[in-house]
Amino acid sequence: MISKFKILLILTLFLSFLSCADKENKISEIVEVDMESQMSNAYKEGYSELQRGDVILAAKKFNEAELLFPQSPWAAKSVIMAAYAYYIQDYYSDTIFELERYLATYPNDKDQVYAHFLMGVTFYEQIVDEKKDLKSILESKKQFELIINEYPDTKFATDAKFKIDLINEILAAKEMYLARYYLNKTMWIPALNRFKTVVTEYDTTIYTEEALHRLVEINYRLGLVDESKKYANVLGYNYQSSDWYKNTYKVYNKNYRDGIKELQKDKKKKIGLIKSFKGLFD
């Protein structure tokens, strides 16, 4: 049998453990409350500095807020705010660094769409020359396409579609630049491939008409008449009233004359004919 002394000792130790555990929990709660308070203050300071226009200090305060209490729901938001602070001052590399870190550290955060949109806009605003800035163009398009596919019902998706239309115009312009270069150098096959890219991948852009005409022209020159007529039919069906269609018509009709000029000539003939008739009654 267990002696009364042993029972008393066990109870004493048990109560001691409970007391220690309770103290530890209270200390932990106090520390957590204190860290959350510090984080809240750092975040508020960051927001205040952002309002004042000191984006560097603002970003540092937001980073400090995250480090003080990384398990808080506000930690992820602090990273996005740091990225935004850098973005509004055009510190694009710092913006991208913060956003990439956010996406890697908080993959399940509810504000992922904000990060992807800000990333897309950051790359988009770095596009200066379609002949050189291919990385920025493709990266921005990647982010906007992700938003359209994964967040189709958000306001960001609507703006992303508009941005992609503009990006496609830029990419088409790049293809046309290269295609015209090859065309001027009489390098038919590379030119042909570039014009085909415009027609197949960027068919909603302003460059489609010219690209179709060039495909008619080059294929005809290479003796690929059926292929040439195929593109001529597409051009005629979609852009029959355009100047590029008139140029295409000239490829097959060497004696083709501009319809407007002919109409003007016919009017002159009509006036001359009326004068002739009047002369009969004078």
Short mmCIF file of C-alpha atoms in Angstrom, two decimals:
data_model
loop_
_atom_site.label_atom_id
_atom_site.label_comp_id
_atom_site.label_asym_id
_atom_site.label_seq_id
_atom_site.Cartn_x
_atom_site.Cartn_y
_atom_site.Cartn_z
CA MET A 1 0.00 0.00 0.00
CA ILE A 2 1.08 3.53 -0.70
CA SER A 3 1.89 5.42 2.45
CA LYS A 4 0.18 8.69 3.35
CA PHE A 5 3.54 10.42 3.02
CA LYS A 6 3.95 9.27 -0.60
CA ILE A 7 0.40 10.31 -1.48
CA LEU A 8 1.04 13.75 0.03
CA LEU A 9 4.31 14.03 -1.89
CA ILE A 10 2.65 13.12 -5.21
CA LEU A 11 -0.13 15.66 -4.65
CA THR A 12 2.40 18.33 -3.78
CA LEU A 13 4.45 17.66 -6.93
CA PHE A 14 1.30 17.59 -9.09
CA LEU A 15 0.09 20.92 -7.73
CA SER A 16 3.59 22.30 -8.21
CA PHE A 17 3.57 21.23 -11.88
CA LEU A 18 0.14 22.81 -12.36
CA SER A 19 1.34 26.01 -10.80
CA CYS A 20 4.46 26.11 -13.03
CA ALA A 21 2.45 25.33 -16.15
CA ASP A 22 -0.04 28.04 -15.30
CA LYS A 23 2.78 30.54 -14.78
CA GLU A 24 4.38 29.55 -18.09
CA ASN A 25 1.06 29.96 -19.91
CA LYS A 26 0.54 33.36 -18.34
CA ILE A 27 4.09 34.43 -19.25
CA SER A 28 3.59 33.13 -22.79
CA GLU A 29 0.31 35.02 -23.09
CA ILE A 30 1.92 38.21 -21.77
CA VAL A 31 4.84 37.88 -24.23
CA GLU A 32 2.45 37.19 -27.11
CA VAL A 33 0.28 40.17 -26.26
CA ASP A 34 3.38 42.35 -25.97
CA MET A 35 4.76 41.13 -29.34
CA GLU A 36 1.40 41.71 -31.00
CA SER A 37 1.29 45.20 -29.52
CA GLN A 38 4.79 45.95 -30.81
CA MET A 39 3.86 44.60 -34.21
CA SER A 40 0.73 46.72 -34.32
CA ASN A 41 2.75 49.81 -33.45
CA ALA A 42 5.38 49.03 -36.10
CA TYR A 43 2.66 48.50 -38.73
CA LYS A 44 0.98 51.80 -37.79
CA GLU A 45 4.33 53.59 -38.00
CA GLY A 46 4.92 52.07 -41.42
CA TYR A 47 1.52 53.22 -42.64
CA SER A 48 2.12 56.68 -41.23
CA GLU A 49 5.50 56.96 -42.99
CA LEU A 50 3.89 55.75 -46.21
CA GLN A 51 1.35 58.58 -45.95
CA ARG A 52 4.18 61.05 -45.35
CA GLY A 53 6.04 59.81 -48.44
CA ASP A 54 9.06 58.21 -46.78
CA VAL A 55 8.68 54.86 -48.55
CA ILE A 56 12.05 53.45 -47.44
CA LEU A 57 11.29 53.93 -43.76
CA ALA A 58 7.74 52.71 -44.33
CA ALA A 59 8.99 49.48 -45.94
CA LYS A 60 11.43 48.93 -43.07
CA LYS A 61 8.65 49.38 -40.52
CA PHE A 62 6.43 46.91 -42.35
CA ASN A 63 9.30 44.40 -42.44
CA GLU A 64 9.86 45.00 -38.72
CA ALA A 65 6.19 44.32 -38.02
CA GLU A 66 6.43 40.96 -39.80
CA LEU A 67 9.56 39.93 -37.90
CA LEU A 68 8.09 40.89 -34.51
CA PHE A 69 5.10 38.56 -34.82
CA PRO A 70 5.45 36.29 -37.90
CA GLN A 71 2.60 33.97 -36.80
CA SER A 72 0.11 36.84 -36.84
CA PRO A 73 -2.35 37.17 -39.76
CA TRP A 74 -0.98 40.70 -40.19
CA ALA A 75 2.53 39.42 -40.98
CA ALA A 76 1.63 38.51 -44.56
CA LYS A 77 -0.13 41.83 -45.03
CA SER A 78 2.99 43.62 -43.79
CA VAL A 79 5.06 42.06 -46.58
CA ILE A 80 2.58 43.18 -49.24
CA MET A 81 2.58 46.68 -47.78
CA ALA A 82 6.39 46.75 -47.86
CA ALA A 83 6.24 45.73 -51.54
CA TYR A 84 3.65 48.42 -52.24
CA ALA A 85 5.78 51.04 -50.50
CA TYR A 86 8.69 50.22 -52.82
CA TYR A 87 6.40 50.11 -55.86
CA ILE A 88 4.99 53.62 -55.49
CA GLN A 89 8.56 54.98 -55.57
CA ASP A 90 9.44 52.83 -58.64
CA TYR A 91 11.89 50.64 -56.71
CA TYR A 92 10.91 47.73 -58.90
CA SER A 93 13.61 45.23 -57.92
CA ASP A 94 12.78 45.66 -54.21
CA THR A 95 9.08 45.32 -54.99
CA ILE A 96 9.61 42.06 -56.84
CA PHE A 97 11.88 40.73 -54.08
CA GLU A 98 9.22 41.36 -51.41
CA LEU A 99 6.43 39.88 -53.53
CA GLU A 100 8.40 36.75 -54.37
CA ARG A 101 9.20 36.31 -50.67
CA TYR A 102 5.53 36.77 -49.78
CA LEU A 103 4.37 34.18 -52.34
CA ALA A 104 6.94 31.68 -51.08
CA THR A 105 6.35 32.29 -47.35
CA TYR A 106 2.57 32.65 -47.33
CA PRO A 107 1.30 30.38 -50.16
CA ASN A 108 -2.17 30.03 -48.59
CA ASP A 109 -2.75 33.65 -47.68
CA LYS A 110 -6.08 35.12 -48.78
CA ASP A 111 -4.45 38.14 -50.45
CA GLN A 112 -2.45 36.21 -53.05
CA VAL A 113 -4.33 37.89 -55.91
CA TYR A 114 -3.07 41.32 -54.74
CA ALA A 115 0.52 40.08 -54.88
CA HIS A 116 0.17 38.61 -58.36
CA PHE A 117 -1.48 41.76 -59.68
CA LEU A 118 1.16 44.04 -58.17
CA MET A 119 3.86 41.76 -59.58
CA GLY A 120 2.28 41.94 -63.04
CA VAL A 121 1.99 45.73 -62.92
CA THR A 122 5.58 46.06 -61.68
CA PHE A 123 6.91 44.13 -64.67
CA TYR A 124 4.47 45.89 -67.00
CA GLU A 125 5.71 49.33 -66.02
CA GLN A 126 9.29 48.34 -66.84
CA ILE A 127 8.44 47.79 -70.51
CA VAL A 128 10.15 50.57 -72.43
CA ASP A 129 11.08 49.08 -75.79
CA GLU A 130 9.37 46.04 -77.30
CA LYS A 131 12.62 45.22 -79.14
CA LYS A 132 14.54 44.73 -75.87
CA ASP A 133 12.28 44.23 -72.84
CA LEU A 134 11.09 40.70 -73.58
CA LYS A 135 11.59 39.44 -70.00
CA SER A 136 9.43 42.19 -68.50
CA ILE A 137 6.77 41.63 -71.17
CA LEU A 138 6.56 37.87 -70.66
CA GLU A 139 6.68 38.04 -66.86
CA SER A 140 3.88 40.58 -66.70
CA LYS A 141 1.76 38.53 -69.11
CA LYS A 142 2.36 35.41 -66.99
CA GLN A 143 1.06 37.14 -63.85
CA PHE A 144 -2.02 38.57 -65.57
CA GLU A 145 -2.89 35.22 -67.17
CA LEU A 146 -2.61 33.56 -63.75
CA ILE A 147 -5.09 36.09 -62.32
CA ILE A 148 -7.57 35.51 -65.17
CA ASN A 149 -7.36 31.73 -64.74
CA GLU A 150 -7.35 31.48 -60.94
CA TYR A 151 -9.29 34.59 -59.89
CA PRO A 152 -11.71 35.12 -62.82
CA ASP A 153 -14.46 36.79 -60.77
CA THR A 154 -12.30 39.51 -59.24
CA LYS A 155 -11.93 43.12 -60.33
CA PHE A 156 -8.26 42.34 -60.96
CA ALA A 157 -9.19 39.86 -63.70
CA THR A 158 -10.97 42.58 -65.69
CA ASP A 159 -7.97 44.86 -65.57
CA ALA A 160 -5.64 41.93 -66.29
CA LYS A 161 -7.51 41.20 -69.55
CA PHE A 162 -7.08 44.81 -70.64
CA LYS A 163 -3.37 44.69 -69.79
CA ILE A 164 -2.91 41.46 -71.77
CA ASP A 165 -4.49 43.08 -74.84
CA LEU A 166 -1.90 45.85 -74.61
CA ILE A 167 0.90 43.34 -74.04
CA ASN A 168 -0.17 41.38 -77.12
CA GLU A 169 0.04 44.57 -79.16
CA ILE A 170 3.61 45.01 -77.91
CA LEU A 171 4.55 41.40 -78.66
CA ALA A 172 2.99 41.65 -82.10
CA ALA A 173 4.95 44.85 -82.72
CA LYS A 174 8.14 43.01 -81.84
CA GLU A 175 7.32 40.20 -84.28
CA MET A 176 6.51 42.72 -87.01
CA TYR A 177 9.76 44.56 -86.41
CA LEU A 178 11.75 41.36 -86.91
CA ALA A 179 9.59 40.21 -89.82
CA ARG A 180 10.07 43.50 -91.69
CA TYR A 181 13.80 43.29 -91.07
CA TYR A 182 13.95 39.84 -92.67
CA LEU A 183 11.67 41.01 -95.47
CA ASN A 184 13.97 43.92 -96.31
CA LYS A 185 16.91 41.50 -96.33
CA THR A 186 14.94 39.19 -98.68
CA MET A 187 15.18 36.42 -96.08
CA TRP A 188 11.81 34.97 -97.00
CA ILE A 189 11.47 32.01 -94.65
CA PRO A 190 12.31 33.83 -91.36
CA ALA A 191 10.03 36.68 -92.46
CA LEU A 192 7.27 34.20 -93.28
CA ASN A 193 7.52 32.56 -89.87
CA ARG A 194 7.36 35.89 -88.02
CA PHE A 195 4.31 37.06 -89.96
CA LYS A 196 2.64 33.71 -89.29
CA THR A 197 3.21 34.19 -85.56
CA VAL A 198 1.38 37.51 -85.68
CA VAL A 199 -1.57 35.95 -87.51
CA THR A 200 -1.85 32.87 -85.29
CA GLU A 201 -0.96 34.25 -81.84
CA TYR A 202 -1.87 37.95 -82.04
CA ASP A 203 -4.81 37.95 -84.44
CA THR A 204 -6.73 40.59 -82.46
CA THR A 205 -4.00 43.21 -82.80
CA ILE A 206 -3.71 46.07 -85.27
CA TYR A 207 -0.90 44.24 -87.10
CA THR A 208 -2.98 41.34 -88.38
CA GLU A 209 -3.98 43.00 -91.66
CA GLU A 210 -0.44 43.79 -92.72
CA ALA A 211 0.82 40.37 -91.59
CA LEU A 212 -1.84 38.63 -93.73
CA HIS A 213 -0.91 40.76 -96.74
CA ARG A 214 2.79 39.95 -96.28
CA LEU A 215 1.96 36.24 -96.15
CA VAL A 216 0.09 36.60 -99.43
CA GLU A 217 2.98 38.52 -100.96
CA ILE A 218 5.80 36.22 -99.80
CA ASN A 219 4.02 32.95 -100.59
CA TYR A 220 3.15 34.25 -104.06
CA ARG A 221 6.77 35.27 -104.60
CA LEU A 222 7.90 31.78 -103.55
CA GLY A 223 5.49 30.17 -105.99
CA LEU A 224 3.16 28.88 -103.27
CA VAL A 225 0.05 30.24 -104.97
CA ASP A 226 -2.53 28.12 -103.14
CA GLU A 227 -1.04 29.09 -99.77
CA SER A 228 -0.99 32.71 -100.88
CA LYS A 229 -4.67 32.59 -101.88
CA LYS A 230 -5.58 31.05 -98.54
CA TYR A 231 -4.29 34.10 -96.69
CA ALA A 232 -5.81 36.42 -99.30
CA ASN A 233 -9.23 34.88 -98.64
CA VAL A 234 -8.84 35.41 -94.90
CA LEU A 235 -7.79 39.01 -95.46
CA GLY A 236 -10.66 39.62 -97.87
CA TYR A 237 -13.24 38.09 -95.55
CA ASN A 238 -12.18 40.11 -92.51
CA TYR A 239 -10.70 43.31 -93.93
CA GLN A 240 -12.14 43.78 -97.42
CA SER A 241 -12.29 47.56 -97.19
CA SER A 242 -8.73 48.00 -95.91
CA ASP A 243 -5.76 49.35 -97.83
CA TRP A 244 -3.89 46.10 -97.16
CA TYR A 245 -6.60 44.18 -99.01
CA LYS A 246 -6.22 46.54 -101.96
CA ASN A 247 -2.49 45.85 -101.94
CA THR A 248 -3.20 42.13 -101.82
CA TYR A 249 -5.55 42.42 -104.78
CA LYS A 250 -2.71 44.01 -106.75
CA VAL A 251 -0.56 40.91 -106.18
CA TYR A 252 -2.95 38.89 -108.36
CA ASN A 253 -4.05 41.69 -110.66
CA LYS A 254 -1.11 43.62 -112.00
CA ASN A 255 -3.45 45.93 -113.93
CA TYR A 256 -5.53 46.64 -110.85
CA ARG A 257 -6.39 50.31 -110.42
CA ASP A 258 -7.50 51.99 -107.25
CA GLY A 259 -11.32 51.99 -107.13
CA ILE A 260 -11.58 55.48 -105.69
CA LYS A 261 -9.40 56.95 -108.43
CA GLU A 262 -11.48 55.13 -111.04
CA LEU A 263 -14.66 56.48 -109.49
CA GLN A 264 -13.25 59.99 -109.69
CA LYS A 265 -12.33 59.39 -113.35
CA ASP A 266 -15.82 58.11 -114.07
CA LYS A 267 -17.31 61.25 -112.54
CA LYS A 268 -15.11 63.39 -114.79
CA LYS A 269 -16.20 61.33 -117.79
CA LYS A 270 -19.82 61.81 -116.74
CA ILE A 271 -19.38 65.58 -116.49
CA GLY A 272 -17.71 65.60 -119.92
CA LEU A 273 -20.53 63.54 -121.36
CA ILE A 274 -23.17 65.92 -119.96
CA LYS A 275 -21.32 68.83 -121.56
CA SER A 276 -21.28 66.97 -124.85
CA PHE A 277 -25.03 66.42 -124.67
CA LYS A 278 -25.61 70.08 -123.83
CA GLY A 279 -23.60 70.99 -126.88
CA LEU A 280 -26.09 69.15 -129.04
CA PHE A 281 -28.90 71.50 -127.97
CA ASP A 282 -26.97 74.76 -128.23
#
